[in-house]
mmCIF file with all atom_site columns, C-alpha atoms in Angstrom:
data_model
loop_
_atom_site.group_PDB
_atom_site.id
_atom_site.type_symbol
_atom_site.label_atom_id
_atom_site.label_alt_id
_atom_site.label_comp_id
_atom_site.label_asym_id
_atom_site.label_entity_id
_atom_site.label_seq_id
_atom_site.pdbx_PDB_ins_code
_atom_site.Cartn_x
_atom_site.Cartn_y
_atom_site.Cartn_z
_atom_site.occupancy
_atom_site.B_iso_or_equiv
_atom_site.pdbx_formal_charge
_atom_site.auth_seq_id
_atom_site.auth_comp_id
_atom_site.auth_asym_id
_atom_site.auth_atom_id
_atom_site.pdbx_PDB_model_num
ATOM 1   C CA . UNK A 1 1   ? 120.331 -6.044  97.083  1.00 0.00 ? 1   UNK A CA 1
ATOM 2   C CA . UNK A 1 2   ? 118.089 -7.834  99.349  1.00 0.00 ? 2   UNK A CA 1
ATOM 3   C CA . UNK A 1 3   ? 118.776 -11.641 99.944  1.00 0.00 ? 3   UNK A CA 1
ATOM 4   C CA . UNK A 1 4   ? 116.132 -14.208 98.436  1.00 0.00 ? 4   UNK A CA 1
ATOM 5   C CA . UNK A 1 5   ? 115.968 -18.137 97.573  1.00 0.00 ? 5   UNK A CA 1
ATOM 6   C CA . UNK A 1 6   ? 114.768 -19.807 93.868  1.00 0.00 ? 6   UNK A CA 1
ATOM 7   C CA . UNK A 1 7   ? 113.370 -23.056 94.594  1.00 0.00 ? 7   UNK A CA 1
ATOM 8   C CA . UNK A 1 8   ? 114.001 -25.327 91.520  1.00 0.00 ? 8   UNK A CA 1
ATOM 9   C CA . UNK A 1 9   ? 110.823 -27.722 91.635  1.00 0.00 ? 9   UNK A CA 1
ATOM 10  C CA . UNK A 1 10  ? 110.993 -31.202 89.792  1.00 0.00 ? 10  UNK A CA 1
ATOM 11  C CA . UNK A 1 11  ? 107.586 -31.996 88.012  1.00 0.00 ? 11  UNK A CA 1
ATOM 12  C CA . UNK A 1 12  ? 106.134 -35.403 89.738  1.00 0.00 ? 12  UNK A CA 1
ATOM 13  C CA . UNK A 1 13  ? 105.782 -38.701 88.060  1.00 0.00 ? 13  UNK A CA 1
ATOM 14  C CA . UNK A 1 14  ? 104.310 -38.743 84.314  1.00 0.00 ? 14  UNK A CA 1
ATOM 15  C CA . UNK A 1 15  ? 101.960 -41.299 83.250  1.00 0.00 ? 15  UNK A CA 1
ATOM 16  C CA . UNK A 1 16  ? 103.955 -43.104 80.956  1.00 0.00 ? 16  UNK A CA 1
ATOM 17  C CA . UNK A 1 17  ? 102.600 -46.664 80.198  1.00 0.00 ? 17  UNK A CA 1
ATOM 18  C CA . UNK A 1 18  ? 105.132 -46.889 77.480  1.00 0.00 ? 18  UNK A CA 1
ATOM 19  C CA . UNK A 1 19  ? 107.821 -45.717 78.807  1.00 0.00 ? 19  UNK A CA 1
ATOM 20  C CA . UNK A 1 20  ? 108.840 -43.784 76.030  1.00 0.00 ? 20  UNK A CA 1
ATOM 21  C CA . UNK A 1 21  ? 111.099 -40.390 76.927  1.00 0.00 ? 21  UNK A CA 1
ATOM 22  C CA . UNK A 1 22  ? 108.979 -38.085 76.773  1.00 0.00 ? 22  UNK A CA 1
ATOM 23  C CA . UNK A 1 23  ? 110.681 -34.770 76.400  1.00 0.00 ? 23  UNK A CA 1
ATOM 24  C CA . UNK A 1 24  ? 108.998 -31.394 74.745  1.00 0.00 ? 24  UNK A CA 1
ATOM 25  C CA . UNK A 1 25  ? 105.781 -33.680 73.704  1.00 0.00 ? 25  UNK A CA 1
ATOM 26  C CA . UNK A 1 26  ? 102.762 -32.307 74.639  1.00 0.00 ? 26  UNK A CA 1
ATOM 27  C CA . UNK A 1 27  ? 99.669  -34.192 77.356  1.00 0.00 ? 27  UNK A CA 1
ATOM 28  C CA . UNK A 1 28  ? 101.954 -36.167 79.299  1.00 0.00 ? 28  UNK A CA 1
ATOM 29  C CA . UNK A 1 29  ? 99.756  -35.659 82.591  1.00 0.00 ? 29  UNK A CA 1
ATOM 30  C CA . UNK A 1 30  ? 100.625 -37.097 86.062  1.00 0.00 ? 30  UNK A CA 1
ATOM 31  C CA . UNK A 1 31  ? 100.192 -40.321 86.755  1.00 0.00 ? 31  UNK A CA 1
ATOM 32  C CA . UNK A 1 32  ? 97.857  -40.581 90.235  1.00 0.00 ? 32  UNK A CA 1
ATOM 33  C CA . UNK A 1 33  ? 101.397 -40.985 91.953  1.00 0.00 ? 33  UNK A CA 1
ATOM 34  C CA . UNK A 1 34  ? 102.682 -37.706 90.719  1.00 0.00 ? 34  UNK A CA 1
ATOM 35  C CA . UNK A 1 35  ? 99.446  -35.876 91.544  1.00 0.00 ? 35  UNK A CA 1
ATOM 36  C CA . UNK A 1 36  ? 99.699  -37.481 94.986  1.00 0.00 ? 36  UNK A CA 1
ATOM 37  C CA . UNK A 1 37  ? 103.596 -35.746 95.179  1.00 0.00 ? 37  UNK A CA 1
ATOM 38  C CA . UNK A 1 38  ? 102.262 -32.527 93.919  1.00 0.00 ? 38  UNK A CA 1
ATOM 39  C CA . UNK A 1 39  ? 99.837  -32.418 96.875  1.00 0.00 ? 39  UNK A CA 1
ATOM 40  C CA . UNK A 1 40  ? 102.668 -33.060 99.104  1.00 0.00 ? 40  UNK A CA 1
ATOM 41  C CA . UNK A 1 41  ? 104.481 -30.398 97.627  1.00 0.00 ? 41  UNK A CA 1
ATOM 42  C CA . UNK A 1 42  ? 101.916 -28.250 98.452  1.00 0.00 ? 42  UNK A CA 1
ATOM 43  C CA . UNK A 1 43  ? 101.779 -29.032 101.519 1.00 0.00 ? 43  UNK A CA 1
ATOM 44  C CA . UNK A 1 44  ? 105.353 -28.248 102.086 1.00 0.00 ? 44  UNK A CA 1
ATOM 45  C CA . UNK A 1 45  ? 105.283 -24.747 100.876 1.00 0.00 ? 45  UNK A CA 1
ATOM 46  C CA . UNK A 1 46  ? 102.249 -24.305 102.778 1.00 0.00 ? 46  UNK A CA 1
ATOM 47  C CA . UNK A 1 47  ? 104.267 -25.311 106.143 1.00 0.00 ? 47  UNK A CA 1
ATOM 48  C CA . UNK A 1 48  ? 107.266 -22.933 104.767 1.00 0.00 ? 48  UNK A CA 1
ATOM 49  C CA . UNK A 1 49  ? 104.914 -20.202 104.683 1.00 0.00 ? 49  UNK A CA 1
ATOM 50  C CA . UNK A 1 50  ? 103.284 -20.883 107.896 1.00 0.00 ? 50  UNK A CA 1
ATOM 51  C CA . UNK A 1 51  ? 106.678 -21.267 109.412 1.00 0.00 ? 51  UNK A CA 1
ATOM 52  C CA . UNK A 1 52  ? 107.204 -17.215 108.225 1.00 0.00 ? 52  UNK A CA 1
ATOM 53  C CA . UNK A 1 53  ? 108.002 -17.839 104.749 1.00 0.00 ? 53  UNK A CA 1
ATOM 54  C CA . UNK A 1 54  ? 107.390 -15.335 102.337 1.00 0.00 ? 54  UNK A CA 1
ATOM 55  C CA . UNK A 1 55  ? 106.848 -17.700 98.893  1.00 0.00 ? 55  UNK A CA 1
ATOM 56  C CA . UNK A 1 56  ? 105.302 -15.008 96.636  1.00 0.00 ? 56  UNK A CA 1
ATOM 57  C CA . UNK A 1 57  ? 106.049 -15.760 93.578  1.00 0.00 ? 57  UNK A CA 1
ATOM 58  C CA . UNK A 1 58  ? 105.224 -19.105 91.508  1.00 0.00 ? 58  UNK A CA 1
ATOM 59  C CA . UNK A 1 59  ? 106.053 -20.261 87.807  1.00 0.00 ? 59  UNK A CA 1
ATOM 60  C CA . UNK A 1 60  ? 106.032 -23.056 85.768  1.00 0.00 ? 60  UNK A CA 1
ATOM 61  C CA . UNK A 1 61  ? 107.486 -24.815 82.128  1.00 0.00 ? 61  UNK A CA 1
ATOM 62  C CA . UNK A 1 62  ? 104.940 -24.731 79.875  1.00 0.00 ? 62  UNK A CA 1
ATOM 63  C CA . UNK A 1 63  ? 104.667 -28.389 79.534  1.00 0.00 ? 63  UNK A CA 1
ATOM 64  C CA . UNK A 1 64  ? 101.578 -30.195 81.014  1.00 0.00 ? 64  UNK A CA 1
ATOM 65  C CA . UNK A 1 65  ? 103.375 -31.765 83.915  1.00 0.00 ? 65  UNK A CA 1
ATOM 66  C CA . UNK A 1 66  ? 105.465 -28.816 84.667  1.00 0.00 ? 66  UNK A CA 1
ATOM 67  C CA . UNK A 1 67  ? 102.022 -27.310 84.682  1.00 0.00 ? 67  UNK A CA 1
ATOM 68  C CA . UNK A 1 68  ? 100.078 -29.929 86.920  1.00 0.00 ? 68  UNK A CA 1
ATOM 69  C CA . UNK A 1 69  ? 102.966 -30.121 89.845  1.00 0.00 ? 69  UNK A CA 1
ATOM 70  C CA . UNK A 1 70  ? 102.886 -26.315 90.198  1.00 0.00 ? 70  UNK A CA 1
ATOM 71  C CA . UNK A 1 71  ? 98.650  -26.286 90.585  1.00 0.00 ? 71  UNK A CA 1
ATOM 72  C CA . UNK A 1 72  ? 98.572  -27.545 94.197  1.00 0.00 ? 72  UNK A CA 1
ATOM 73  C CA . UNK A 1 73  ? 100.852 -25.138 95.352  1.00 0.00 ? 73  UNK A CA 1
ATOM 74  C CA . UNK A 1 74  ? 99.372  -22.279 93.415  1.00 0.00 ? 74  UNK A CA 1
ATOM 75  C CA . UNK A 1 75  ? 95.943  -22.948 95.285  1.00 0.00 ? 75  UNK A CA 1
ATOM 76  C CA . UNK A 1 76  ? 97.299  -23.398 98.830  1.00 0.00 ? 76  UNK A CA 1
ATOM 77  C CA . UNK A 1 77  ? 99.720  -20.236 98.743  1.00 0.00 ? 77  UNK A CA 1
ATOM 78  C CA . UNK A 1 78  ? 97.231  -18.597 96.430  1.00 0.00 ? 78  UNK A CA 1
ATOM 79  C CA . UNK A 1 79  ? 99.519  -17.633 93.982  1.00 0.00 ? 79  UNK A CA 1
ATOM 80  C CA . UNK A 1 80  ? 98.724  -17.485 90.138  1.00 0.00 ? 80  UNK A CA 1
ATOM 81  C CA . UNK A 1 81  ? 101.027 -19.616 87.596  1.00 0.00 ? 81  UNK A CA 1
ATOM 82  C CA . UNK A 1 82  ? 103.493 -17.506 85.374  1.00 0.00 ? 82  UNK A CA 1
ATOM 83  C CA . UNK A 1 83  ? 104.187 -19.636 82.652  1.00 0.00 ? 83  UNK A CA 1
ATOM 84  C CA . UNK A 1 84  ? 107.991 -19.712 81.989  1.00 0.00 ? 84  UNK A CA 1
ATOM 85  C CA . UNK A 1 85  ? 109.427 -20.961 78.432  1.00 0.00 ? 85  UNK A CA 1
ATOM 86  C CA . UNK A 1 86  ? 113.074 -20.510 79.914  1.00 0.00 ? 86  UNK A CA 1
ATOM 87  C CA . UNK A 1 87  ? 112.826 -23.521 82.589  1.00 0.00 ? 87  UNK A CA 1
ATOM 88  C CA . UNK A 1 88  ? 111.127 -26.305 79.690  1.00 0.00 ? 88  UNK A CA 1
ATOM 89  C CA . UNK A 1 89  ? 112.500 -29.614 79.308  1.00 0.00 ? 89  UNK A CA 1
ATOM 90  C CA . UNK A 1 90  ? 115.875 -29.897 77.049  1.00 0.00 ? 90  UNK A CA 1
ATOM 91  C CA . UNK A 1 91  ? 115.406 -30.861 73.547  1.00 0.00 ? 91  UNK A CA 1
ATOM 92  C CA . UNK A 1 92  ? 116.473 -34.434 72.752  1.00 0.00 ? 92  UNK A CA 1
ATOM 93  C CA . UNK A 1 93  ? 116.799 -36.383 69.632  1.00 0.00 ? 93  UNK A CA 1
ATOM 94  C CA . UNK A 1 94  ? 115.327 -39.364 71.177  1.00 0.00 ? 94  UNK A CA 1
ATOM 95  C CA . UNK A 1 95  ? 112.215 -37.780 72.363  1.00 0.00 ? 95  UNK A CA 1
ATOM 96  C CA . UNK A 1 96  ? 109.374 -39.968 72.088  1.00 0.00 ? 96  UNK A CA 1
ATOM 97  C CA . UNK A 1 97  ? 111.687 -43.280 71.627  1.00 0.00 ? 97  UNK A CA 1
ATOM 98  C CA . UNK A 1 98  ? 111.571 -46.064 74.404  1.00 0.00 ? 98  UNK A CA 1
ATOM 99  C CA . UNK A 1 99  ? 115.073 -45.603 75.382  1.00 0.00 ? 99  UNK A CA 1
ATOM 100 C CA . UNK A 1 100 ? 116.832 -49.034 76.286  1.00 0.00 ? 100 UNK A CA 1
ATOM 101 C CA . UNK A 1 101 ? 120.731 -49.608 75.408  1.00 0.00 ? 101 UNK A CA 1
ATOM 102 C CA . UNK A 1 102 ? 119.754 -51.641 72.639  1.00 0.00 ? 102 UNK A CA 1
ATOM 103 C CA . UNK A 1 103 ? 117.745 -48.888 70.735  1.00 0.00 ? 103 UNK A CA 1
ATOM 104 C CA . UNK A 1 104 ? 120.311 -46.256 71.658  1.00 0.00 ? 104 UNK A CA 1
ATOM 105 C CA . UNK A 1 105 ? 123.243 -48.570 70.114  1.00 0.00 ? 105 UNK A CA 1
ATOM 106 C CA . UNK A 1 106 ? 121.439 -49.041 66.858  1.00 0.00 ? 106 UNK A CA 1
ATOM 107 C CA . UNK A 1 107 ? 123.531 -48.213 63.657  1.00 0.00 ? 107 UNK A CA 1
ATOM 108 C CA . UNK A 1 108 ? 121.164 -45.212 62.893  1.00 0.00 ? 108 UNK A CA 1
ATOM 109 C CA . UNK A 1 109 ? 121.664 -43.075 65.901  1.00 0.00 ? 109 UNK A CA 1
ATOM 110 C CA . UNK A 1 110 ? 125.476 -43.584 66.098  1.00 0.00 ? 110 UNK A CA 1
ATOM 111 C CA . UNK A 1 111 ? 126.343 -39.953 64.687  1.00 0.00 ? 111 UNK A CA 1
ATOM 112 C CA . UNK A 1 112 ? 124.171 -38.200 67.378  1.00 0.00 ? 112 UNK A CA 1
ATOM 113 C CA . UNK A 1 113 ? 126.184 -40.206 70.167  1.00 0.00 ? 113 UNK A CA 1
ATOM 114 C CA . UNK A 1 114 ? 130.074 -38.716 68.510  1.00 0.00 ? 114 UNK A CA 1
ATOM 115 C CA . UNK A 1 115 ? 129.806 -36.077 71.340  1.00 0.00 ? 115 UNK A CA 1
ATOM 116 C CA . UNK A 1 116 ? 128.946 -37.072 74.934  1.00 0.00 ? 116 UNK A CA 1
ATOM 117 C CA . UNK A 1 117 ? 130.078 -34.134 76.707  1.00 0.00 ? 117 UNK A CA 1
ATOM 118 C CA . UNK A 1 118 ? 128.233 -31.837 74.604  1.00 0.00 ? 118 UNK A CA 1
ATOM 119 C CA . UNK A 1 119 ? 125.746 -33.654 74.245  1.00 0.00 ? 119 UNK A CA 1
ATOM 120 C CA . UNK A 1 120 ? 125.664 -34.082 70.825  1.00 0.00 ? 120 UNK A CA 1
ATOM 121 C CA . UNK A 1 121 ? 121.724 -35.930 71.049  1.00 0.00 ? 121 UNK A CA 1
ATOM 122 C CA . UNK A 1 122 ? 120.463 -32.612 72.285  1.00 0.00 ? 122 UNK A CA 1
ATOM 123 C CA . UNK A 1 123 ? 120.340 -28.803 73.705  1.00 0.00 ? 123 UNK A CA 1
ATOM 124 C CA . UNK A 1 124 ? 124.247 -28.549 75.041  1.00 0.00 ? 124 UNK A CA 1
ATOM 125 C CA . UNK A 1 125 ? 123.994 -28.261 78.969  1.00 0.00 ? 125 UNK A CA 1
ATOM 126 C CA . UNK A 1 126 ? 125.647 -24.973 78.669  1.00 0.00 ? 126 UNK A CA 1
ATOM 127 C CA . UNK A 1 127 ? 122.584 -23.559 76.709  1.00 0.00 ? 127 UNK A CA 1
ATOM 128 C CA . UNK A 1 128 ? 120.351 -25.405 79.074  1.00 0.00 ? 128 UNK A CA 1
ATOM 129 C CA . UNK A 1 129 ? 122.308 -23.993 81.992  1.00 0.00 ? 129 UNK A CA 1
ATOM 130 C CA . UNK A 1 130 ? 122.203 -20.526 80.249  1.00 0.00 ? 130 UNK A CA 1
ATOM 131 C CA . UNK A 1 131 ? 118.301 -20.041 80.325  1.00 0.00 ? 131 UNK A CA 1
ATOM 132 C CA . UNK A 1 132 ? 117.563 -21.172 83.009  1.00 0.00 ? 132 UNK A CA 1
ATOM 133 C CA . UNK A 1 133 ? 119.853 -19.351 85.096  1.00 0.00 ? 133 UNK A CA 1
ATOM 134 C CA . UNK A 1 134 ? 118.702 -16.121 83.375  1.00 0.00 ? 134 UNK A CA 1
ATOM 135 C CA . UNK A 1 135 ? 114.720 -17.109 84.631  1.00 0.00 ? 135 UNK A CA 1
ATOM 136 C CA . UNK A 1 136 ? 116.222 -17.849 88.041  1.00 0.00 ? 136 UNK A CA 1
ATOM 137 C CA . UNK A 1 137 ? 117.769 -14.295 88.326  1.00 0.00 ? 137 UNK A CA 1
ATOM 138 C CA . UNK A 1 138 ? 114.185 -12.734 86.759  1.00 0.00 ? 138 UNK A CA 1
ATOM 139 C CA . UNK A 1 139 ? 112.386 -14.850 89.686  1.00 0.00 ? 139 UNK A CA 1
ATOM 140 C CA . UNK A 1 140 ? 114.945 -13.549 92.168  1.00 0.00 ? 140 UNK A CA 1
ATOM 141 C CA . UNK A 1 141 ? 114.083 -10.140 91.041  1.00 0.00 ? 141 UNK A CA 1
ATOM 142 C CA . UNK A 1 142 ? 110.888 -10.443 91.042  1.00 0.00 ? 142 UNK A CA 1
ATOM 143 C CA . UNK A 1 143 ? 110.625 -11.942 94.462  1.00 0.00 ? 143 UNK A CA 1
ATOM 144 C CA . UNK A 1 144 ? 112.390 -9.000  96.230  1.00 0.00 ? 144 UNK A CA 1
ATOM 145 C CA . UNK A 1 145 ? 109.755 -6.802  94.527  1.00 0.00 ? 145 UNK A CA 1
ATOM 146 C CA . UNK A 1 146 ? 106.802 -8.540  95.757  1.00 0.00 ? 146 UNK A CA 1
ATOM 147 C CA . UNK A 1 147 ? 108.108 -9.487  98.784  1.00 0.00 ? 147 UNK A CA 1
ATOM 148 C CA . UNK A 1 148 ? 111.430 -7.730  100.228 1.00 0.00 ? 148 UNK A CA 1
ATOM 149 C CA . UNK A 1 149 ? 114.410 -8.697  102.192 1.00 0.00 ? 149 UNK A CA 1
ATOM 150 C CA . UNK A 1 150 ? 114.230 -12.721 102.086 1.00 0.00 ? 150 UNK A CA 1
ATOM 151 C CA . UNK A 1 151 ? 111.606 -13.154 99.584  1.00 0.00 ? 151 UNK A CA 1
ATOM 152 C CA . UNK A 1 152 ? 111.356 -16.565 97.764  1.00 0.00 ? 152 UNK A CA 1
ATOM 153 C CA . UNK A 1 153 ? 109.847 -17.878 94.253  1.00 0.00 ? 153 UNK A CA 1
ATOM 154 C CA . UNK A 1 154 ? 109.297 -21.601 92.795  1.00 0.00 ? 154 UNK A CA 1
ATOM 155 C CA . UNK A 1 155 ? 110.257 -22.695 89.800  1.00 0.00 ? 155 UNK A CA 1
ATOM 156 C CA . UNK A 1 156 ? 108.515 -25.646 88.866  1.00 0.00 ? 156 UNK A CA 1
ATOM 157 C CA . UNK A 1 157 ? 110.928 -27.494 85.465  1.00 0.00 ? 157 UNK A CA 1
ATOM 158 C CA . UNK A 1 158 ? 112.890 -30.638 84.582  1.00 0.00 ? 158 UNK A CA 1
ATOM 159 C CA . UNK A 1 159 ? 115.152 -32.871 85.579  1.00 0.00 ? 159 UNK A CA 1
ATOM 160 C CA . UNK A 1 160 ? 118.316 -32.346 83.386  1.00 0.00 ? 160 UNK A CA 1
ATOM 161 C CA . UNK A 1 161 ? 117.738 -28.441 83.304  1.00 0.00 ? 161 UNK A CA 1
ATOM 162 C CA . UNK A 1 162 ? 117.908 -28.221 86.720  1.00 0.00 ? 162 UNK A CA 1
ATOM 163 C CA . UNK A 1 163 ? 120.739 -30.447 87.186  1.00 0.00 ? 163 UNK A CA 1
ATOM 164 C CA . UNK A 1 164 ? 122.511 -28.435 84.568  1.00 0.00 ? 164 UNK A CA 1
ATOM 165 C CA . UNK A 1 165 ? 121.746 -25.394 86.308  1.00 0.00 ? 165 UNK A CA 1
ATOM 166 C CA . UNK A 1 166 ? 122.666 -27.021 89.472  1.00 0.00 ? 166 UNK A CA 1
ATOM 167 C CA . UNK A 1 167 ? 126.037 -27.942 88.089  1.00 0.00 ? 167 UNK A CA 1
ATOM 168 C CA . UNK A 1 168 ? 126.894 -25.002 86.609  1.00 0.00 ? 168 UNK A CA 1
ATOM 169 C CA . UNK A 1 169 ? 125.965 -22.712 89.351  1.00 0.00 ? 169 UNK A CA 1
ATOM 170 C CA . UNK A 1 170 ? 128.640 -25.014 92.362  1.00 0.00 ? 170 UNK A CA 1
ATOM 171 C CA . UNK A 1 171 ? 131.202 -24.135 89.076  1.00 0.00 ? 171 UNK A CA 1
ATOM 172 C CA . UNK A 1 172 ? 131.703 -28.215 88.543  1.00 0.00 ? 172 UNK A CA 1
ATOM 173 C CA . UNK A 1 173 ? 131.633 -29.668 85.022  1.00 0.00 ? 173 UNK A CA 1
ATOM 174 C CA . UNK A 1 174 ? 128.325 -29.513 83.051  1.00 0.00 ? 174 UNK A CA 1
ATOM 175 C CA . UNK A 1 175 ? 129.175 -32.928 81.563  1.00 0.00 ? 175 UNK A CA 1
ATOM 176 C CA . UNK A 1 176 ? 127.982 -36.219 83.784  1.00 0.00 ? 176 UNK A CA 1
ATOM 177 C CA . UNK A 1 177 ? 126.074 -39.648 84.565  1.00 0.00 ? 177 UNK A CA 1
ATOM 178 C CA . UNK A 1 178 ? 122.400 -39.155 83.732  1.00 0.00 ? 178 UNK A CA 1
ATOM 179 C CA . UNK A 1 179 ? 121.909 -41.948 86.672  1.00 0.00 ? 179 UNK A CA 1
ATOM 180 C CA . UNK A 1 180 ? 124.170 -40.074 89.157  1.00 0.00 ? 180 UNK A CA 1
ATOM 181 C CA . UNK A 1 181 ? 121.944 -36.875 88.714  1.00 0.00 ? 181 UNK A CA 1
ATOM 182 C CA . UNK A 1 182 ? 120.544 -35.940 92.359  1.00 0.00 ? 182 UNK A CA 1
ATOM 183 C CA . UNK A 1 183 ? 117.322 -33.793 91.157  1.00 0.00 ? 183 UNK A CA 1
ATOM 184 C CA . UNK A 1 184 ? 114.383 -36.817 91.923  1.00 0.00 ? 184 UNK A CA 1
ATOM 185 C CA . UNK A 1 185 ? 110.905 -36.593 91.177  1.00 0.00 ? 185 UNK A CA 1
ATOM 186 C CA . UNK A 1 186 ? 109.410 -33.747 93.595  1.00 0.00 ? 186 UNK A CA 1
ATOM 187 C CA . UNK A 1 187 ? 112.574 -32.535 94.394  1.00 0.00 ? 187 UNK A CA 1
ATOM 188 C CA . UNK A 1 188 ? 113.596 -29.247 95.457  1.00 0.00 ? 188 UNK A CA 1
ATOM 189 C CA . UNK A 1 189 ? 117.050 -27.901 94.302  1.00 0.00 ? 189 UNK A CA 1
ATOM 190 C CA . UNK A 1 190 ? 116.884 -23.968 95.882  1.00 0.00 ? 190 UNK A CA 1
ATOM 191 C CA . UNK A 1 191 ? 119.564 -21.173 95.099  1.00 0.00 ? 191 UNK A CA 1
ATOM 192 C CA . UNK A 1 192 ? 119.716 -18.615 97.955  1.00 0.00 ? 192 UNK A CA 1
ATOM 193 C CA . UNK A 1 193 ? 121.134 -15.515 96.712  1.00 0.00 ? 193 UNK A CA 1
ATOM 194 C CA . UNK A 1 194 ? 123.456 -12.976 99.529  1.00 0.00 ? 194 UNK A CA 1
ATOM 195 C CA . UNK A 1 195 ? 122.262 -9.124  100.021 1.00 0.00 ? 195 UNK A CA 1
ATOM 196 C CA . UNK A 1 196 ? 124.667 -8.293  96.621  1.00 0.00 ? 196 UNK A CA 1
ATOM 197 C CA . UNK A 1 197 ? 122.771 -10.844 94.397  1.00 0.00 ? 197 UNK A CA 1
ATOM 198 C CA . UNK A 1 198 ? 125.615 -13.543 94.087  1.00 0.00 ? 198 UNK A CA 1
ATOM 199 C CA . UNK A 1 199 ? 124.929 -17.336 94.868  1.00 0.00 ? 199 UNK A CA 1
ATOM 200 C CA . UNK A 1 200 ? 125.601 -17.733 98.553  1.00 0.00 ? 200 UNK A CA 1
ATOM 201 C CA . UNK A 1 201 ? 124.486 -21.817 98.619  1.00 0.00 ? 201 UNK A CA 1
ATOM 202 C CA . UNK A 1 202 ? 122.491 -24.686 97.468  1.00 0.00 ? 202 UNK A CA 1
ATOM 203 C CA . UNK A 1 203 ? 120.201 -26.391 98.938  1.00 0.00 ? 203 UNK A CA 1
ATOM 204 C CA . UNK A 1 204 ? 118.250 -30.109 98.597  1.00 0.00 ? 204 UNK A CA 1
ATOM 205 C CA . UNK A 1 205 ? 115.412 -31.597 99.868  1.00 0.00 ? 205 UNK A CA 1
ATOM 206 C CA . UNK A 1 206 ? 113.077 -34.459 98.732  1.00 0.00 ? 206 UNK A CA 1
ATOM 207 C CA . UNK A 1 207 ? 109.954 -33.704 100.830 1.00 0.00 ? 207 UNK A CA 1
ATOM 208 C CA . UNK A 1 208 ? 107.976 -36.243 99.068  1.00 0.00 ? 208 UNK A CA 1
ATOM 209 C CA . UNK A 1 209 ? 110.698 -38.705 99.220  1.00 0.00 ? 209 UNK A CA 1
ATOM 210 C CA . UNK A 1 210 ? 108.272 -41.381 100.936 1.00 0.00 ? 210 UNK A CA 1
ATOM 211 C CA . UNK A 1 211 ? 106.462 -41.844 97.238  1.00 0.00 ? 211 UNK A CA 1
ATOM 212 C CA . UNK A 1 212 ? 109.385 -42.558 95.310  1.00 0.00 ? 212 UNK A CA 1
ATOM 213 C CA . UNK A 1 213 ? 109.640 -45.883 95.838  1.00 0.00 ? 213 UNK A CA 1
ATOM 214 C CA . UNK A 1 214 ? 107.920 -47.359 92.654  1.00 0.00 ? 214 UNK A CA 1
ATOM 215 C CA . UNK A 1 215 ? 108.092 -44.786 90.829  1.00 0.00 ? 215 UNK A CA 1
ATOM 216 C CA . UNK A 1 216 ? 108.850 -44.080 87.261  1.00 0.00 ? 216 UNK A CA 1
ATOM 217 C CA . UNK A 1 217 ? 112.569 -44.171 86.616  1.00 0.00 ? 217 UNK A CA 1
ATOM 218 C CA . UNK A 1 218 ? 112.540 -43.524 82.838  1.00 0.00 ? 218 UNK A CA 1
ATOM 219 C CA . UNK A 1 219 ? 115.752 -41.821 81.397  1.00 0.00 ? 219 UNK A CA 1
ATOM 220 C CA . UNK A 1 220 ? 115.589 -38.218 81.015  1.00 0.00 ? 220 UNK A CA 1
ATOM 221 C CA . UNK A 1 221 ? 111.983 -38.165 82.459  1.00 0.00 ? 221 UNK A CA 1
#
């Protein structure tokens, strides 16, 4: 089986004037910021390519932002958006809740906190992990089809289904810090697969790590 890499693409930042987390809700766009990252983004793949890359094959979550990020890059490398229900955000209780410790710790939401490593607020990690892996190894296919020996695909998702993914792919535990999660806005978490289709490494980058600074930091986003 031919070798090929599945870039795992963060969504930029969300205007979110609110703050609220935002989840599965639908029309969160980027903010200016994260349209400014998704350009950048862009820009990177384009230099990939340039550089001999063979990027031929681009999908996206369904949800507007997921959406948005993965535009940019779809015009420069001229590739068409394959909408992906397998890489959307996890389901959370609090979805559309300002999340602060003081609304998490109210009486009312105590029963969906009884299971941390679960979690018991949401999709487990293991079913998040689960789906997305299975879309990773459909783009991986898919790649070598369209593009041979070394192929690559984007994947443009979320935050804590990547990081679940992530996780679960280096074989650590699925369970973890929501602030020690290293998957920032714009970030690119990429799986490159060995000639027999097995994970042979994984790779980070922040190319559009000069716009963070500022930028949105809400839980879960």
């Amino acid at each position: 089986m031919p070798q090929a890499t599945v870039h795992l693409l963060r969504h930029g930042e969300v205007h979110n004037p609110d703050g609220v987390l935002y989840g599965r809700l639908p029309e969160f766009h980027l903010s200016e910021l994260g349209r400014q990252m998704a350009r950048t983004l862009a820009g990177h793949f384009t230099e990939r390519a340039a550089q001999g890359a063979r990027i031929v094959h681009l999908a996206a979550s369904p949800l507007t932002r997921a959406q948005e990020t993965a535009q940019p890059i779809s015009e420069a490398l001229n590739l068409d958006i394959v909408t992906e229900d397998r890489i959307i955000e996890a389901a959370n209780y609090f979805e559309g809740i300002r999340v602060s410790r003081a609304e998490i710790l109210r009486p009312k939401h105590w029963p969906m906190l009884r299971n941390p490593l679960r979690p018991s607020w949401g999709e487990p990690y293991r079913e998040q992990a689960a789906r997305v892996t299975a879309a990773v190894q459909d783009a991986r296919l898919r790649a070598i089809e369209l593009g041979g020996d070394g192929a690559e695909a984007i994947l443009v998702s979320h935050q804590l289904p990547i990081w679940a993914t992530r996780l679960s792919a280096e074989g650590r535990p699925l369970w973890h810090d929501p602030r020690k999660r290293e998957c920032t806005l714009t970030s690119v978490t990429s799986l490159v697969f060995d000639d027999a289709g097995k994970l042979q490494r994984v790779d980070y980058s922040e190319p559009a790590a000069a716009l963070l600074p500022g930028a949105s930091s809400t839980p879960g986003a």
